[in-house]
CSV table of C-alpha atoms and ligand atoms in Angstrom, one decimal:
chain,number,residue,atom,x,y,z
A,1,UNK,CA,102.6,98.0,112.3
A,2,UNK,CA,104.5,95.6,114.8
A,3,UNK,CA,104.7,92.6,112.4
A,4,UNK,CA,103.2,92.5,109.0
A,5,UNK,CA,103.5,89.6,106.6
A,6,UNK,CA,103.2,89.6,102.8
A,7,UNK,CA,102.1,86.3,101.4
A,8,UNK,CA,101.4,85.4,97.7
A,9,UNK,CA,97.9,84.0,97.5
A,10,UNK,CA,98.2,82.4,94.0
A,11,UNK,CA,101.0,80.7,92.1
A,12,UNK,CA,103.5,83.5,92.7
A,13,UNK,CA,104.2,86.8,90.8
A,14,UNK,CA,101.2,88.4,92.4
A,15,UNK,CA,103.2,91.7,92.9
A,16,UNK,CA,104.6,91.0,96.4
A,17,UNK,CA,107.8,92.9,95.7
A,18,UNK,CA,105.9,96.1,95.0
A,19,UNK,CA,104.0,95.8,98.2
A,20,UNK,CA,107.1,94.9,100.3
A,21,UNK,CA,108.9,98.0,98.9
A,22,UNK,CA,105.9,100.2,99.6
A,23,UNK,CA,105.4,98.9,103.2
A,24,UNK,CA,109.1,99.1,103.9
A,25,UNK,CA,108.6,102.9,104.5
A,26,UNK,CA,106.9,102.0,107.8
A,27,UNK,CA,109.1,99.0,108.7
A,28,UNK,CA,112.5,98.8,110.5
A,29,UNK,CA,113.4,95.3,109.5
A,30,UNK,CA,112.4,93.2,106.4
A,31,UNK,CA,112.8,89.5,106.6
A,32,UNK,CA,112.8,86.8,103.8
A,33,UNK,CA,111.9,83.5,105.4
A,34,UNK,CA,111.8,80.8,102.7
A,35,UNK,CA,112.6,80.0,99.1
A,36,UNK,CA,115.7,81.1,97.3
A,37,UNK,CA,116.9,82.6,94.1
A,38,UNK,CA,113.8,81.1,92.4
A,39,UNK,CA,112.0,84.2,93.4
A,40,UNK,CA,111.8,87.3,91.2
A,41,UNK,CA,110.4,90.3,92.9
A,42,UNK,CA,110.1,93.4,90.8
A,43,UNK,CA,110.2,96.9,92.2
A,44,UNK,CA,109.7,100.0,90.1
A,45,UNK,CA,110.9,103.3,91.6
A,46,UNK,CA,110.2,106.1,89.2
A,47,UNK,CA,111.8,104.9,85.9
A,48,UNK,CA,114.2,102.5,87.6
A,49,UNK,CA,113.5,98.8,87.6
A,50,UNK,CA,114.9,96.4,90.2
A,51,UNK,CA,114.4,92.6,90.1
A,52,UNK,CA,115.4,91.0,93.4
A,53,UNK,CA,115.9,87.2,93.8
A,54,UNK,CA,117.5,86.7,97.2
A,55,UNK,CA,117.7,90.1,98.7
A,56,UNK,CA,114.6,91.2,100.5
A,57,UNK,CA,112.7,93.9,98.5
A,58,UNK,CA,113.2,96.3,101.4
A,59,UNK,CA,116.9,96.5,100.6
A,60,UNK,CA,116.3,99.5,98.3
A,61,UNK,CA,115.7,101.7,101.4
A,62,UNK,CA,119.0,102.7,102.9
A,63,UNK,CA,118.0,103.1,106.5
A,64,UNK,CA,116.4,99.6,107.0
A,65,UNK,CA,117.9,96.3,107.9
A,66,UNK,CA,117.2,93.3,105.6
A,67,UNK,CA,117.4,89.8,106.9
A,68,UNK,CA,117.8,86.5,105.0
A,69,UNK,CA,116.5,84.1,107.6
A,70,UNK,CA,117.2,80.4,108.1
A,71,UNK,CA,114.3,79.1,106.0
A,72,UNK,CA,115.9,80.6,102.9
A,73,UNK,CA,118.3,78.5,100.8
A,74,UNK,CA,121.1,80.8,99.7
A,75,UNK,CA,122.9,80.6,96.4
A,76,UNK,CA,125.9,82.7,97.3
A,77,UNK,CA,127.0,83.3,93.7
A,78,UNK,CA,123.6,84.7,92.9
A,79,UNK,CA,123.6,86.8,96.1
A,80,UNK,CA,126.9,88.3,95.4
A,81,UNK,CA,125.8,89.1,91.8
A,82,UNK,CA,122.7,90.9,93.2
A,83,UNK,CA,124.8,92.8,95.7
A,84,UNK,CA,127.1,93.9,92.9
A,85,UNK,CA,124.3,94.9,90.6
A,86,UNK,CA,122.9,97.2,93.2
A,87,UNK,CA,126.2,98.8,94.0
A,88,UNK,CA,125.9,101.6,91.5
A,89,UNK,CA,122.3,102.6,92.4
A,90,UNK,CA,122.2,101.8,96.1
A,91,UNK,CA,125.8,101.7,97.4
A,92,UNK,CA,127.1,98.8,99.5
A,93,UNK,CA,124.0,97.0,100.7
A,94,UNK,CA,126.0,94.5,102.8
A,95,UNK,CA,126.1,97.1,105.6
A,96,UNK,CA,122.4,96.6,106.1
A,97,UNK,CA,122.0,92.9,105.4
A,98,UNK,CA,122.1,90.0,107.8
A,99,UNK,CA,122.2,86.3,106.9
A,100,UNK,CA,121.2,83.4,109.2
A,101,UNK,CA,124.0,81.1,110.3
A,102,UNK,CA,121.4,78.3,110.0
A,103,UNK,CA,120.5,79.0,106.4
A,104,UNK,CA,121.4,76.2,104.0
A,105,UNK,CA,123.7,76.7,101.0
A,106,UNK,CA,122.5,76.1,97.5
A,107,UNK,CA,125.6,74.4,96.0
A,108,UNK,CA,126.6,74.2,92.3
A,109,UNK,CA,125.7,70.5,92.3
A,110,UNK,CA,122.1,71.3,93.4
A,111,UNK,CA,121.6,73.2,90.2
A,112,UNK,CA,123.0,70.3,88.2
A,113,UNK,CA,120.7,67.9,90.0
A,114,UNK,CA,117.7,70.2,89.5
A,115,UNK,CA,118.3,70.2,85.7
A,116,UNK,CA,119.1,66.5,85.5
A,117,UNK,CA,115.9,65.6,87.5
A,118,UNK,CA,113.8,67.8,85.2
A,119,UNK,CA,115.3,66.2,82.1
A,120,UNK,CA,114.6,62.7,83.5
A,121,UNK,CA,111.0,63.6,84.1
A,122,UNK,CA,110.3,64.3,80.4
A,123,UNK,CA,106.8,65.5,79.9
A,124,UNK,CA,106.1,65.1,83.6
A,125,UNK,CA,108.6,67.8,84.5
A,126,UNK,CA,107.6,70.5,87.0
A,127,UNK,CA,109.1,73.3,85.0
A,128,UNK,CA,111.3,74.5,87.9
A,129,UNK,CA,113.4,77.6,87.7
A,130,UNK,CA,116.5,75.5,87.6
A,131,UNK,CA,117.9,77.3,90.6
A,132,UNK,CA,118.7,74.1,92.6
A,133,UNK,CA,115.9,74.7,95.1
A,134,UNK,CA,114.4,71.2,95.2
A,135,UNK,CA,117.7,69.4,95.6
A,136,UNK,CA,118.9,71.9,98.3
A,137,UNK,CA,115.8,71.4,100.4
A,138,UNK,CA,116.1,67.7,99.8
A,139,UNK,CA,119.5,67.7,101.3
A,140,UNK,CA,118.3,69.9,104.2
A,141,UNK,CA,115.4,67.5,105.1
A,142,UNK,CA,117.5,64.4,104.6
A,143,UNK,CA,119.9,66.1,107.1
A,144,UNK,CA,122.8,66.2,104.8
A,145,UNK,CA,122.9,69.8,103.8
A,146,UNK,CA,125.6,72.4,104.4
A,147,UNK,CA,124.8,75.5,106.4
A,148,UNK,CA,126.3,79.0,106.7
A,149,UNK,CA,127.7,78.1,110.1
A,150,UNK,CA,129.8,75.4,108.5
A,151,UNK,CA,131.0,77.7,105.8
A,152,UNK,CA,132.5,79.8,108.5
A,153,UNK,CA,134.6,76.9,109.7
A,154,UNK,CA,136.9,75.8,106.8
A,155,UNK,CA,137.9,72.5,108.5
A,156,UNK,CA,134.3,71.4,109.0
A,157,UNK,CA,133.2,72.8,105.6
A,158,UNK,CA,135.9,70.9,103.7
A,159,UNK,CA,134.8,67.5,105.1
A,160,UNK,CA,131.1,68.2,104.7
A,161,UNK,CA,131.7,69.3,101.1
A,162,UNK,CA,133.6,66.1,100.4
A,163,UNK,CA,130.9,63.9,101.8
A,164,UNK,CA,128.2,65.8,99.8
A,165,UNK,CA,130.1,65.7,96.5
A,166,UNK,CA,130.8,62.0,96.9
A,167,UNK,CA,127.2,61.2,97.4
A,168,UNK,CA,126.0,63.6,94.7
A,169,UNK,CA,128.5,62.0,92.2
A,170,UNK,CA,126.9,58.6,92.8
A,171,UNK,CA,123.5,60.1,91.9
A,172,UNK,CA,124.9,62.0,88.9
A,173,UNK,CA,126.8,59.2,87.4
A,174,UNK,CA,124.6,56.2,88.2
A,175,UNK,CA,121.1,57.6,88.1
A,176,UNK,CA,121.4,60.4,85.6
A,177,UNK,CA,124.4,59.3,83.5
A,178,UNK,CA,126.2,62.6,84.0
A,179,UNK,CA,129.8,63.4,84.6
A,180,UNK,CA,131.1,63.4,88.2
A,181,UNK,CA,132.1,66.8,89.7
A,182,UNK,CA,135.2,67.6,91.7
A,183,UNK,CA,135.1,69.2,95.2
A,184,UNK,CA,138.3,71.1,94.9
A,185,UNK,CA,137.2,74.0,92.7
A,186,UNK,CA,134.0,74.3,94.7
A,187,UNK,CA,136.0,74.4,97.9
A,188,UNK,CA,138.3,77.2,96.8
A,189,UNK,CA,135.3,79.3,95.4
A,190,UNK,CA,133.3,78.8,98.6
A,191,UNK,CA,136.2,79.7,100.9
A,192,UNK,CA,136.5,83.0,98.9
A,193,UNK,CA,132.8,83.5,99.3
A,194,UNK,CA,133.0,83.0,103.0
A,195,UNK,CA,135.5,85.9,103.3
A,196,UNK,CA,133.1,88.1,101.4
A,197,UNK,CA,129.9,87.4,103.4
A,198,UNK,CA,131.1,86.4,106.9
A,199,UNK,CA,130.5,89.9,108.4
A,200,UNK,CA,126.8,89.5,107.7
A,201,UNK,CA,126.3,86.0,109.1
A,202,UNK,CA,124.7,85.8,112.6
A,203,UNK,CA,121.9,84.2,114.6
A,204,UNK,CA,119.0,86.1,112.9
A,205,UNK,CA,116.4,84.4,115.2
A,206,UNK,CA,117.9,86.3,118.2
A,207,UNK,CA,118.2,89.5,116.1
A,208,UNK,CA,114.5,89.4,115.0
A,209,UNK,CA,113.2,88.6,118.4
A,210,UNK,CA,115.2,91.4,120.0
A,211,UNK,CA,113.8,93.8,117.4
A,212,UNK,CA,110.3,92.7,118.1
A,213,UNK,CA,110.8,93.2,121.9
A,214,UNK,CA,112.2,96.7,121.3
A,215,UNK,CA,108.9,97.5,119.5
A,216,UNK,CA,110.4,97.7,116.0
A,217,UNK,CA,108.2,97.2,113.0
A,218,UNK,CA,109.0,93.9,111.2
A,219,UNK,CA,107.9,93.0,107.7
A,220,UNK,CA,108.0,89.4,106.6
A,221,UNK,CA,108.4,89.0,102.8
A,222,UNK,CA,107.0,85.8,101.4
A,223,UNK,CA,108.3,84.4,98.1
A,224,UNK,CA,106.4,82.2,95.6
A,225,UNK,CA,102.7,81.8,96.4
A,226,UNK,CA,100.4,79.7,98.6
A,227,UNK,CA,99.5,77.4,95.7
A,228,UNK,CA,103.2,76.5,95.3
A,229,UNK,CA,103.5,75.6,99.0
A,230,UNK,CA,105.0,72.2,99.6
A,231,UNK,CA,102.1,71.1,101.9
A,232,UNK,CA,99.1,73.1,100.6
A,233,UNK,CA,100.0,73.7,97.0
A,234,UNK,CA,99.2,71.7,93.9
A,235,UNK,CA,101.6,68.9,94.7
A,236,UNK,CA,103.9,67.8,93.0
A,237,UNK,CA,103.8,70.9,90.9
A,238,UNK,CA,105.0,73.1,93.8
A,239,UNK,CA,108.2,74.5,95.2
A,240,UNK,CA,110.0,72.9,98.0
A,241,UNK,CA,109.4,75.4,100.8
A,242,UNK,CA,106.6,76.6,103.1
A,243,UNK,CA,105.3,79.6,101.3
A,244,UNK,CA,102.3,80.0,103.6
A,245,UNK,CA,102.4,82.1,106.8
A,246,UNK,CA,103.3,79.0,108.9
A,247,UNK,CA,106.7,79.2,107.1
A,248,UNK,CA,107.4,82.5,108.9
A,249,UNK,CA,107.7,80.9,112.3
A,250,UNK,CA,109.8,77.9,111.2
A,251,UNK,CA,111.8,80.0,108.7
A,252,UNK,CA,112.8,82.8,111.1
A,253,UNK,CA,112.8,81.0,114.5
A,254,UNK,CA,110.3,83.2,116.2
A,255,UNK,CA,107.0,82.0,117.8
A,256,UNK,CA,103.8,82.1,115.8
A,257,UNK,CA,102.1,84.5,118.3
A,258,UNK,CA,104.3,87.2,116.8
A,259,UNK,CA,102.6,86.9,113.4
A,260,UNK,CA,99.9,89.5,113.3
A,261,UNK,CA,98.7,91.2,110.2
A,262,UNK,CA,98.8,88.8,107.2
A,263,UNK,CA,98.4,90.4,103.9
A,264,UNK,CA,97.5,88.2,101.0
A,265,UNK,CA,98.6,89.6,97.7
A,266,UNK,CA,96.1,88.7,95.0
A,267,UNK,CA,96.5,89.6,91.3
A,268,UNK,CA,93.2,90.7,89.8
A,269,UNK,CA,93.4,87.7,87.5
A,270,UNK,CA,95.6,84.6,87.8
A,271,UNK,CA,98.9,83.5,86.3
A,272,UNK,CA,101.1,80.5,86.6
A,273,UNK,CA,104.6,79.9,85.3
A,274,UNK,CA,105.8,76.3,85.0
A,275,UNK,CA,103.7,73.1,84.7
A,276,UNK,CA,100.8,71.9,86.8
A,277,UNK,CA,97.0,72.3,87.0
A,278,UNK,CA,95.5,75.7,86.5
A,279,UNK,CA,91.6,75.4,86.4
A,280,UNK,CA,90.9,79.0,85.2
A,281,UNK,CA,93.6,79.2,82.6
A,282,UNK,CA,92.1,80.9,79.5
A,283,UNK,CA,93.2,79.6,76.1
A,284,UNK,CA,91.2,82.1,74.2
A,285,UNK,CA,92.0,85.7,73.2
A,286,UNK,CA,91.2,86.9,76.7
A,287,UNK,CA,94.1,84.9,78.1
A,288,UNK,CA,96.4,86.3,75.4
A,289,UNK,CA,95.1,89.8,76.1
A,290,UNK,CA,95.9,89.5,79.8
A,291,UNK,CA,99.3,88.1,79.0
A,292,UNK,CA,100.0,91.1,76.7
A,293,UNK,CA,98.6,93.8,78.8
A,294,UNK,CA,100.1,92.5,82.0
A,295,UNK,CA,103.5,91.8,80.4
A,296,UNK,CA,103.3,88.4,82.0
A,297,UNK,CA,106.8,87.1,81.6
A,298,UNK,CA,108.7,85.4,84.5
A,299,UNK,CA,111.0,87.8,86.4
A,300,UNK,CA,113.5,85.0,87.0
A,301,UNK,CA,113.4,82.8,83.9
A,302,UNK,CA,111.7,85.1,81.3
A,303,UNK,CA,109.2,82.3,80.5
A,304,UNK,CA,105.7,83.3,79.4
A,305,UNK,CA,103.3,83.1,82.3
A,306,UNK,CA,100.1,81.2,81.7
A,307,UNK,CA,97.0,83.5,82.2
A,308,UNK,CA,93.4,83.1,83.3
A,309,UNK,CA,90.7,84.3,85.6
A,310,UNK,CA,90.5,84.8,89.3
A,311,UNK,CA,89.7,81.6,91.2
A,312,UNK,CA,87.8,82.0,94.4
A,313,UNK,CA,88.1,78.3,95.3
A,314,UNK,CA,91.9,78.4,95.3
A,315,UNK,CA,92.0,81.8,97.0
A,316,UNK,CA,89.8,80.6,99.9
A,317,UNK,CA,92.2,77.7,100.2
A,318,UNK,CA,95.1,80.1,100.4
A,319,UNK,CA,93.3,82.4,102.9
A,320,UNK,CA,92.6,79.5,105.2
A,321,UNK,CA,96.1,78.1,105.0
A,322,UNK,CA,97.8,81.4,105.9
A,323,UNK,CA,95.1,83.1,108.0
A,324,UNK,CA,95.1,86.0,105.6
A,325,UNK,CA,93.3,88.9,107.2
A,326,UNK,CA,93.8,91.6,104.7
A,327,UNK,CA,93.9,91.6,100.9
A,328,UNK,CA,96.1,93.6,98.6
A,329,UNK,CA,94.9,93.5,95.0
A,330,UNK,CA,97.4,94.1,92.2
A,331,UNK,CA,97.2,94.7,88.4
A,332,UNK,CA,93.6,95.9,88.4
A,333,UNK,CA,94.6,98.2,85.6
A,334,UNK,CA,95.3,95.1,83.4
A,335,UNK,CA,91.6,94.2,83.4
A,336,UNK,CA,90.7,97.5,81.7
A,337,UNK,CA,89.5,96.8,78.2
A,338,UNK,CA,88.0,93.4,79.0
A,339,UNK,CA,84.3,93.3,78.0
A,340,UNK,CA,83.5,90.7,80.6
A,341,UNK,CA,85.4,89.7,83.7
A,342,UNK,CA,85.0,86.1,84.9
A,343,UNK,CA,85.1,84.9,88.5
A,344,UNK,CA,85.4,81.2,89.2
A,345,UNK,CA,83.2,80.4,92.2
A,346,UNK,CA,83.3,76.6,92.2
A,347,UNK,CA,84.5,73.6,90.3
A,348,UNK,CA,82.7,70.7,88.7
A,349,UNK,CA,84.4,67.4,89.2
A,350,UNK,CA,82.9,64.1,87.9
A,351,UNK,CA,79.5,65.8,87.7
A,352,UNK,CA,79.7,67.1,91.2
A,353,UNK,CA,79.9,70.8,92.2
A,354,UNK,CA,82.8,71.3,94.7
A,355,UNK,CA,84.1,74.3,96.6
A,356,UNK,CA,87.4,73.0,97.7
A,357,UNK,CA,90.8,72.1,96.0
A,358,UNK,CA,91.2,68.4,95.5
A,359,UNK,CA,94.4,66.9,96.9
A,360,UNK,CA,95.3,65.2,93.6
A,361,UNK,CA,96.8,67.3,90.8
A,362,UNK,CA,95.2,65.0,88.3
A,363,UNK,CA,91.8,65.7,89.8
A,364,UNK,CA,92.4,69.4,89.7
A,365,UNK,CA,93.5,69.1,86.1
A,366,UNK,CA,90.0,67.6,85.4
A,367,UNK,CA,87.8,70.1,87.1
A,368,UNK,CA,85.7,72.5,85.1
A,369,UNK,CA,85.5,76.0,86.5
A,370,UNK,CA,82.1,77.4,87.2
A,371,UNK,CA,82.0,81.1,86.4
A,372,UNK,CA,80.1,84.1,87.4
A,373,UNK,CA,80.5,86.9,84.8
A,374,UNK,CA,80.6,90.6,85.4
A,375,UNK,CA,80.7,93.6,83.0
A,376,UNK,CA,84.2,94.9,82.5
A,377,UNK,CA,85.5,98.5,82.3
A,378,UNK,CA,87.3,100.4,79.6
A,379,UNK,CA,88.7,103.4,81.4
A,380,UNK,CA,92.4,103.9,82.1
A,381,UNK,CA,92.6,103.7,85.8
A,382,UNK,CA,96.3,104.3,86.3
A,383,UNK,CA,95.7,107.9,87.3
A,384,UNK,CA,93.1,107.1,90.0
A,385,UNK,CA,94.1,108.3,93.4
A,386,UNK,CA,91.2,107.2,95.5
A,387,UNK,CA,88.8,104.2,95.6
A,388,UNK,CA,85.9,106.5,94.7
A,389,UNK,CA,87.6,107.5,91.4
A,390,UNK,CA,87.6,104.0,90.1
A,391,UNK,CA,85.0,103.2,87.5
A,392,UNK,CA,81.8,101.7,88.9
A,393,UNK,CA,82.3,98.3,87.2
A,394,UNK,CA,85.8,98.0,88.7
A,395,UNK,CA,84.4,98.8,92.2
A,396,UNK,CA,81.6,96.2,91.6
A,397,UNK,CA,84.2,93.6,90.8
A,398,UNK,CA,86.2,94.4,93.9
A,399,UNK,CA,83.1,94.3,96.1
A,400,UNK,CA,82.1,91.0,94.7
A,401,UNK,CA,85.5,89.6,95.4
A,402,UNK,CA,85.4,90.9,98.9
A,403,UNK,CA,82.0,89.3,99.5
A,404,UNK,CA,83.1,85.9,98.1
A,405,UNK,CA,86.4,85.9,99.9
A,406,UNK,CA,85.1,87.3,103.2
A,407,UNK,CA,88.3,89.2,103.8
A,408,UNK,CA,88.6,93.0,103.4
A,409,UNK,CA,90.4,94.4,100.4
A,410,UNK,CA,92.5,97.1,102.0
A,411,UNK,CA,94.8,98.1,99.1
A,412,UNK,CA,94.5,98.2,95.3
A,413,UNK,CA,97.5,98.5,93.0
A,414,UNK,CA,96.8,100.1,89.6
A,415,UNK,CA,100.4,100.4,88.2
A,416,UNK,CA,103.8,99.0,88.8
A,417,UNK,CA,105.1,102.2,90.4
A,418,UNK,CA,105.5,102.5,94.2
A,419,UNK,CA,103.1,105.3,94.6
A,420,UNK,CA,100.3,104.2,92.3
A,421,UNK,CA,98.5,102.4,95.0
A,422,UNK,CA,95.0,103.1,96.5
A,423,UNK,CA,94.5,102.6,100.2
A,424,UNK,CA,90.9,102.1,101.1
B,1,GDP,P1,106.3,89.0,92.8
B,1,GDP,O1,107.1,87.9,92.4
B,1,GDP,O2,105.1,88.7,93.5
B,1,GDP,O3,107.1,90.1,93.5
B,1,GDP,O4,105.8,89.7,91.4
B,1,GDP,P2,106.7,89.9,90.1
B,1,GDP,O5,107.6,91.0,90.3
B,1,GDP,O6,107.3,88.6,89.6
B,1,GDP,O7,105.6,90.2,89.0
B,1,GDP,C1,104.7,91.2,89.2
B,1,GDP,C2,104.8,92.2,88.0
B,1,GDP,O8,103.7,93.0,87.9
B,1,GDP,C3,106.0,93.0,88.1
B,1,GDP,O9,106.5,93.3,86.8
B,1,GDP,C4,105.5,94.3,88.7
B,1,GDP,O10,106.2,95.5,88.3
B,1,GDP,C5,104.1,94.4,88.0
B,1,GDP,N1,103.1,95.1,88.8
B,1,GDP,C6,102.9,95.1,90.2
B,1,GDP,N2,101.8,95.7,90.5
B,1,GDP,C7,101.2,96.1,89.3
B,1,GDP,C8,100.0,96.8,89.0
B,1,GDP,O11,99.2,97.2,89.8
B,1,GDP,N3,99.8,97.0,87.7
B,1,GDP,C9,100.6,96.6,86.7
B,1,GDP,N4,100.3,96.9,85.5
B,1,GDP,N5,101.8,96.0,87.0
B,1,GDP,C10,102.0,95.7,88.3
B,2,IMO,P1,108.0,84.7,93.1
B,2,IMO,O1,108.6,84.8,94.5
B,2,IMO,C1,106.3,82.0,90.2
B,2,IMO,C2,107.5,77.8,90.2
B,2,IMO,C3,108.3,77.3,89.1
B,2,IMO,C4,107.9,75.8,89.1
B,2,IMO,C5,107.7,75.5,90.6
B,2,IMO,C6,108.9,74.8,91.2
B,2,IMO,O2,108.6,85.5,92.1
B,2,IMO,O3,106.6,84.7,93.2
B,2,IMO,P2,111.4,75.7,91.8
B,2,IMO,O4,112.5,76.3,91.0
B,2,IMO,O5,110.9,76.5,93.0
B,2,IMO,O6,111.7,74.3,92.3
B,2,IMO,O7,110.1,75.5,90.8
B,2,IMO,O8,107.5,76.8,91.2
B,2,IMO,N1,108.1,79.0,90.9
B,2,IMO,C7,107.6,80.2,90.8
B,2,IMO,N2,106.6,80.7,90.0
B,2,IMO,N3,106.9,82.9,91.0
B,2,IMO,C8,107.9,82.4,91.8
B,2,IMO,O9,108.5,83.2,92.7
B,2,IMO,C9,108.3,81.1,91.7
B,2,IMO,N4,109.3,80.3,92.2
B,2,IMO,C10,109.1,79.1,91.8
B,2,IMO,O10,108.0,77.9,87.9
B,2,IMO,O11,106.6,75.7,88.5
B,3,MG,MG1,108.0,86.9,90.8
């Protein structure tokens, strides 16, 4: 295994959590490298459901180490809630969790700013998760953010907090017409938090590199999806981090030559939660049917996910951006019952046939998808154990995807449960 990476190839919620949990059996260390509590990764173990936001999905295995690396923005309140929620079923997970001393903190005012910014955008809003992600990364890249290492030093932390609260209050009161906040309660709360998490904070870059040198198996867990990447996504309707595989190197502090197998997780159809262009969105009964059968509700915000068909143009964009060299399909079972399955193979923009994603969201909003149609299948496939047992039309669909994407489909998920996965 050495290093394996799990990257979402669409707009998130592809089923990354399930695959990370599954591959954790062969891994020693599981590393989250970007994003924050905006993620919602669902893992089903027998009848038990876990939804993880900040904790790597490998945390459910008690003999593995989970790492929250420096590229992640950490909302400590949310982290402690997650740790508490797992206590009954998994024991004290803090004994197997490490947090980077370079990771930035999502502060309460980031969440206030996130909501205020969305309100001010009116019908142009992004539809964020409200978890303070954009404002936290904004502070990080404007070199004003607060990191774990500072939290461990109360003297430094207090002055950094004061500076940040003063600046934020200018924005809140003058730009957004909101009430100012006080740094004192935040200070007390965060110094308490520091006591609770300090034993987990370390230089995770050194830790991960040492593990690689010792020949351990490392699993990198992506959050969000390639089309939400800050560089390669449908900007500005994106998240604020590097969701593509390049984010692994910057987000963990290990060289890119360590990134070997890159698994792109692809839902057998497409969903998107939040605003932004979605060329293959289906507004007919088929879209509603996918939404119903796939139980397509956001794992973090509970919002209905928009649904539509698979989009080869955007998938090829994601494959190129991340160097995806293996595909894991999910939710093939949800397509059962569809008479016809559509595959978007190109877009038409201003009368021209194009095979790439335009840089402007407004152009992507105006493309007309060009579809190829394939006959669907009716069988319940959730009991299939091998590829050969799948109905012929399901196999035909997968083979056509593989041909168009030019990357091998190695794994097919047919049910949320850990073991209901076909390895080809
Ligand atoms: P993530 O954010 O990529 O980890 O995905 P989410 O957990 O947000 O959403 C994926 C949803 O699909 C979860 O509810 C999973 O339990 C579920 N799921 C994963 N794989 C399958 C599958 O093969 N079939 C079905 N029906 N559901 C699946
Ligand atoms: P997982 O890891 C799906 C979307 C939001 C919004 C945009 C920006 O579960 O796949 P943000 O709060 O990040 O500033 O919101 O990104 N978004 C996700 N959509 N799955 C996710 O994570 C997402 N995380 C953020 O809906 O459109
Ligand atoms: Mg999700």
